Amino acid sequence: MSAVDQEVAAIRGEEKSKGGLSYEVILAEPVSDRPPSPLTVSTPTRPQPSEEEIERKLLAAKERREANRSINDVDEKISKAVEKRQELVSTFVTKTKENLDAKMEESQEKREAHLSSLKTKLKEHLERVETIRLTNETKLQEIRQQIDEKLKSADEKRDEIIKQLQEKLRLHEEHIKSVKQSSEEKTKAMEEQIHSKIQLAAEKRDEIEKEMLEKLKEQDRRGELARQKKENRLSGGGQCEEGETASSG
């Protein structure tokens, strides 16, 4: 009851039997018909936070800021590390490709030079064989002429001379056949050697390209793992901050 109510209230006491007392409170009539001022109406007020609670919230906010700053620093370091690794990978791939191209070009030049040398030797060999063949044909023609002359000059020795000359012709033809066969075998061996070297060079190139692809895949896999770790760290940091905000509220 307010001070005004106490002033306008009348208290009357009556003595009852057996020493008991009965009190009756009579409230006075309102002073005026004017409604009470809004200032006098009591409104519920929100309880003010204590100093300890304020300090606790400030400390929690400071810790969240430090945690966010630490996460940002870690993210920046991770981003710089990823960029540096990507630069290194790009430089490594570029240099490796350049070295591989240079080696392949050098190998191609050597292979072409070797093929050119083999072709030159083969050409010279065929020219020598052709020269021998022409020389042999000339000699054969001369022998035939000698046979004709001897046949004309000595009929009695004709059969024997013919046999001797036929044997020489046979031996000569066998020699030509042997030279020709040897030339063909050398040519075939050279062609097989050239084909084998070309095939080995192609296999080596495929193997180098395969190793490069495996290294690039490994670099991509590591980059993906780093990205996933970064996302997991960021996701974990966000959940931690939401939990602290909910607890402080």
XYZ file of C-alpha atoms in Angstrom:
249
model
C 0.000 0.000 0.000
C 1.450 3.465 -1.007
C 1.901 6.503 1.303
C -1.257 8.162 -0.063
C -3.295 5.065 0.732
C -1.916 5.078 4.260
C -3.002 8.692 4.745
C -6.578 8.144 3.536
C -7.082 4.794 5.229
C -8.905 4.546 8.539
C -8.251 1.664 10.834
C -10.796 0.771 13.413
C -10.225 -1.783 16.048
C -12.846 -3.579 18.108
C -12.299 -5.719 21.151
C -13.866 -9.100 20.923
C -14.724 -11.525 23.652
C -12.051 -13.674 25.157
C -9.365 -11.033 24.498
C -9.507 -11.264 20.716
C -9.193 -8.252 18.429
C -10.721 -7.732 14.992
C -9.359 -5.097 12.588
C -11.354 -3.618 9.732
C -9.577 -1.549 7.084
C -11.685 1.055 5.339
C -10.206 2.682 2.216
C -11.125 6.261 1.422
C -12.892 7.362 -1.714
C -10.671 8.395 -4.676
C -9.610 12.046 -4.549
C -10.562 12.728 -8.186
C -11.919 10.958 -11.222
C -8.685 11.656 -13.158
C -6.919 8.481 -14.323
C -3.546 7.802 -12.818
C -0.506 9.203 -14.615
C 1.438 6.721 -16.765
C 4.509 7.698 -14.813
C 2.964 6.331 -11.632
C 2.086 3.010 -13.255
C 4.743 0.459 -12.411
C 6.211 -1.411 -15.413
C 8.257 -4.575 -15.244
C 11.954 -3.777 -15.741
C 14.600 -6.114 -17.104
C 17.109 -7.051 -14.447
C 20.450 -5.367 -15.014
C 23.355 -7.819 -15.654
C 25.894 -8.040 -12.931
C 29.467 -6.828 -13.341
C 30.736 -10.407 -13.243
C 28.356 -11.423 -16.034
C 29.433 -8.394 -18.133
C 33.099 -9.272 -17.644
C 32.376 -12.904 -18.537
C 30.611 -11.854 -21.777
C 33.423 -9.427 -22.678
C 35.994 -12.162 -22.042
C 34.019 -14.629 -24.194
C 33.768 -12.034 -27.004
C 37.516 -11.393 -26.763
C 38.238 -15.129 -26.945
C 35.983 -15.413 -30.016
C 37.815 -12.538 -31.674
C 41.185 -14.159 -30.876
C 39.929 -17.494 -32.207
C 38.661 -15.851 -35.409
C 41.953 -13.985 -35.801
C 43.888 -17.244 -35.291
C 41.669 -19.046 -37.826
C 42.146 -16.199 -40.308
C 45.927 -16.378 -39.813
C 45.880 -20.141 -40.343
C 43.669 -19.753 -43.423
C 46.017 -17.128 -44.822
C 49.028 -19.378 -44.229
C 47.220 -22.326 -45.817
C 46.237 -20.176 -48.814
C 49.817 -18.970 -49.228
C 51.107 -22.535 -48.896
C 48.597 -23.782 -51.495
C 49.525 -20.951 -53.868
C 53.244 -21.658 -53.328
C 52.711 -25.377 -53.917
C 50.715 -24.662 -57.062
C 53.503 -22.382 -58.295
C 56.094 -25.074 -57.554
C 53.965 -27.723 -59.270
C 53.453 -25.478 -62.288
C 57.190 -24.689 -62.441
C 58.061 -28.364 -62.034
C 55.640 -29.415 -64.776
C 56.902 -26.674 -67.104
C 60.558 -27.527 -66.543
C 59.890 -31.244 -66.792
C 57.973 -30.753 -70.035
C 60.748 -28.552 -71.407
C 63.388 -31.112 -70.419
C 61.298 -33.926 -71.862
C 60.751 -32.005 -75.101
C 64.446 -31.224 -75.295
C 65.364 -34.862 -74.669
C 62.790 -36.075 -77.181
C 64.028 -33.550 -79.730
C 67.623 -34.564 -79.082
C 66.641 -38.223 -79.306
C 64.759 -37.504 -82.532
C 67.772 -35.699 -83.980
C 70.092 -38.521 -82.961
C 67.693 -41.098 -84.373
C 67.392 -39.190 -87.621
C 71.159 -38.776 -87.809
C 71.607 -42.481 -87.135
C 69.008 -43.381 -89.767
C 70.664 -41.026 -92.206
C 74.023 -42.643 -91.472
C 72.551 -46.118 -91.946
C 70.875 -45.089 -95.168
C 74.138 -43.602 -96.418
C 76.032 -46.783 -95.559
C 73.335 -48.895 -97.185
C 73.429 -46.722 -100.280
C 77.207 -46.992 -100.451
C 76.967 -50.750 -99.962
C 74.393 -51.069 -102.748
C 76.562 -48.915 -104.987
C 79.526 -51.182 -104.309
C 77.365 -54.235 -105.046
C 76.188 -52.612 -108.282
C 79.767 -51.776 -109.212
C 80.815 -55.351 -108.557
C 77.882 -56.594 -110.578
C 78.779 -54.409 -113.518
C 82.414 -55.405 -113.212
C 81.430 -59.044 -113.099
C 79.201 -58.655 -116.118
C 82.066 -57.010 -117.945
C 84.397 -59.802 -116.936
C 81.752 -62.351 -117.885
C 81.450 -60.754 -121.279
C 85.189 -60.819 -121.651
C 85.277 -64.473 -120.639
C 82.605 -65.284 -123.149
C 84.571 -63.500 -125.795
C 87.671 -65.436 -124.798
C 85.662 -68.656 -124.975
C 84.494 -67.851 -128.453
C 88.003 -67.030 -129.537
C 89.442 -70.168 -127.993
C 86.683 -72.246 -129.514
C 87.548 -70.827 -132.847
C 91.284 -71.341 -132.380
C 91.263 -74.714 -130.699
C 88.473 -77.049 -131.480
C 90.286 -79.974 -129.847
C 90.336 -78.315 -126.467
C 86.856 -76.938 -126.779
C 85.070 -79.359 -124.501
C 87.601 -79.088 -121.735
C 87.786 -75.343 -121.974
C 84.003 -75.077 -121.984
C 83.783 -77.157 -118.839
C 86.396 -75.049 -117.104
C 84.679 -71.867 -118.118
C 81.276 -73.182 -117.093
C 82.669 -74.025 -113.689
C 84.094 -70.565 -113.410
C 80.731 -69.141 -114.397
C 78.989 -71.286 -111.832
C 81.386 -70.190 -109.117
C 81.018 -66.615 -110.211
C 77.221 -66.774 -110.135
C 77.338 -68.382 -106.697
C 79.596 -65.578 -105.550
C 77.191 -62.988 -106.910
C 74.276 -64.781 -105.263
C 76.165 -64.920 -101.954
C 76.991 -61.210 -102.145
C 73.387 -60.380 -102.943
C 72.059 -62.550 -100.100
C 74.560 -61.036 -97.659
C 73.494 -57.566 -98.761
C 69.821 -58.399 -98.262
C 70.525 -59.851 -94.797
C 72.460 -56.750 -93.767
C 69.676 -54.534 -95.073
C 67.049 -56.531 -93.158
C 69.143 -56.446 -89.986
C 69.551 -52.682 -90.284
C 65.807 -52.218 -90.798
C 65.027 -54.402 -87.760
C 67.547 -52.455 -85.669
C 66.022 -49.152 -86.740
C 62.490 -50.391 -85.994
C 63.582 -51.695 -82.578
C 65.180 -48.384 -81.627
C 62.125 -46.434 -82.724
C 59.856 -48.733 -80.694
C 62.081 -48.429 -77.606
C 62.063 -44.635 -77.898
C 58.241 -44.622 -78.148
C 57.889 -46.909 -75.115
C 60.248 -44.724 -73.113
C 58.285 -41.617 -74.066
C 54.999 -43.279 -73.011
C 56.552 -44.322 -69.711
C 57.778 -40.779 -69.009
C 54.354 -39.330 -69.849
C 52.692 -41.881 -67.553
C 55.014 -40.958 -64.672
C 54.242 -37.269 -65.213
C 50.487 -37.950 -65.146
C 50.854 -39.939 -61.903
C 52.805 -37.084 -60.291
C 50.170 -34.557 -61.369
C 47.373 -36.750 -59.993
C 49.240 -37.040 -56.675
C 49.651 -33.255 -56.508
C 45.926 -32.773 -57.216
C 45.030 -35.325 -54.539
C 47.173 -33.517 -51.969
C 45.645 -30.188 -52.904
C 42.150 -31.671 -52.503
C 43.077 -33.051 -49.053
C 44.394 -29.622 -47.999
C 41.194 -27.972 -49.218
C 39.024 -30.487 -47.321
C 41.068 -29.917 -44.144
C 40.611 -26.183 -44.549
C 36.836 -26.556 -44.995
C 36.627 -28.887 -41.979
C 38.603 -26.410 -39.868
C 36.399 -23.516 -40.967
C 33.256 -25.568 -40.335
C 34.489 -26.555 -36.859
C 35.351 -22.917 -36.008
C 31.881 -21.715 -37.052
C 30.123 -24.326 -34.926
C 32.271 -23.370 -31.913
C 31.352 -19.678 -32.283
C 27.615 -20.457 -32.584
C 27.790 -22.562 -29.405
C 29.445 -19.735 -27.451
C 26.903 -17.173 -28.696
C 24.009 -19.410 -27.665
C 25.459 -19.966 -24.201
C 26.100 -16.245 -23.619
C 22.533 -15.362 -24.722
